[in-house]
Amino acid sequence: MKILVAIAFFLIIVSMGSALVYLMKDKGKSNRTVQALAFRVGFSITLFLLILFANKMGWIQPTGIR
């Protein structure tokens, strides 16, 4: 489970980085920045749903604030 979460975070960071590169390169003349940010939102939603599902299945346990 930790590996899946780490991969999802990595994909989110890479998507944000590529959006920044496209923003600087294209100067707003193409939709690549929007597409990269849309992928980031998709990865974030997928990660959130994965965490909810893993909690429901008992694969992860909430620990609370210590």
Tab-separated table of C-alpha atoms in Angstrom:
chain	number	residue	atom	x	y	z
A	1	MET	CA	0.000	0.000	0.000
A	2	LYS	CA	2.844	2.367	0.815
A	3	ILE	CA	4.358	1.760	-2.600
A	4	LEU	CA	1.092	2.616	-4.377
A	5	VAL	CA	0.734	5.853	-2.413
A	6	ALA	CA	4.359	6.775	-3.138
A	7	ILE	CA	3.850	6.116	-6.859
A	8	ALA	CA	0.696	8.247	-6.871
A	9	PHE	CA	2.510	11.125	-5.141
A	10	PHE	CA	5.345	10.815	-7.653
A	11	LEU	CA	2.898	10.977	-10.574
A	12	ILE	CA	1.233	14.057	-9.072
A	13	ILE	CA	4.587	15.828	-8.679
A	14	VAL	CA	5.690	14.881	-12.216
A	15	SER	CA	2.407	16.148	-13.631
A	16	MET	CA	2.800	19.462	-11.822
A	17	GLY	CA	6.372	19.761	-13.093
A	18	SER	CA	5.374	19.056	-16.667
A	19	ALA	CA	2.603	21.645	-16.411
A	20	LEU	CA	5.180	24.205	-15.297
A	21	VAL	CA	7.479	23.313	-18.198
A	22	TYR	CA	4.617	23.566	-20.695
A	23	LEU	CA	3.531	26.878	-19.203
A	24	MET	CA	7.018	28.327	-19.594
A	25	LYS	CA	7.621	26.849	-23.067
A	26	ASP	CA	4.283	27.436	-24.777
A	27	LYS	CA	3.458	30.777	-23.126
A	28	GLY	CA	-0.244	29.900	-23.119
A	29	LYS	CA	-0.522	29.039	-26.815
A	30	SER	CA	-1.429	25.364	-26.372
A	31	ASN	CA	-3.564	23.219	-24.108
A	32	ARG	CA	-0.706	21.057	-22.808
A	33	THR	CA	-0.610	22.909	-19.486
A	34	VAL	CA	-4.323	22.363	-18.961
A	35	GLN	CA	-4.006	18.688	-19.850
A	36	ALA	CA	-1.110	18.192	-17.426
A	37	LEU	CA	-3.070	19.869	-14.621
A	38	ALA	CA	-6.130	17.778	-15.480
A	39	PHE	CA	-4.015	14.631	-15.137
A	40	ARG	CA	-2.818	15.924	-11.752
A	41	VAL	CA	-6.399	16.350	-10.585
A	42	GLY	CA	-7.199	12.848	-11.846
A	43	PHE	CA	-4.213	11.355	-10.011
A	44	SER	CA	-5.192	13.210	-6.820
A	45	ILE	CA	-8.783	11.965	-6.957
A	46	THR	CA	-7.582	8.438	-7.684
A	47	LEU	CA	-5.211	8.571	-4.700
A	48	PHE	CA	-7.998	9.813	-2.439
A	49	LEU	CA	-10.350	7.041	-3.576
A	50	LEU	CA	-7.577	4.449	-3.175
A	51	ILE	CA	-6.989	5.553	0.414
A	52	LEU	CA	-10.715	5.426	1.181
A	53	PHE	CA	-10.999	1.954	-0.362
A	54	ALA	CA	-7.923	0.679	1.499
A	55	ASN	CA	-9.357	1.967	4.774
A	56	LYS	CA	-12.707	0.303	4.077
A	57	MET	CA	-11.009	-3.014	3.243
A	58	GLY	CA	-8.851	-2.843	6.383
A	59	TRP	CA	-5.542	-2.663	4.525
A	60	ILE	CA	-4.629	0.539	6.386
A	61	GLN	CA	-5.618	1.703	9.844
A	62	PRO	CA	-6.111	5.276	11.016
A	63	THR	CA	-3.678	6.184	13.776
A	64	GLY	CA	-5.057	9.545	14.864
A	65	ILE	CA	-3.033	12.434	16.230
A	66	ARG	CA	-0.288	11.425	18.637
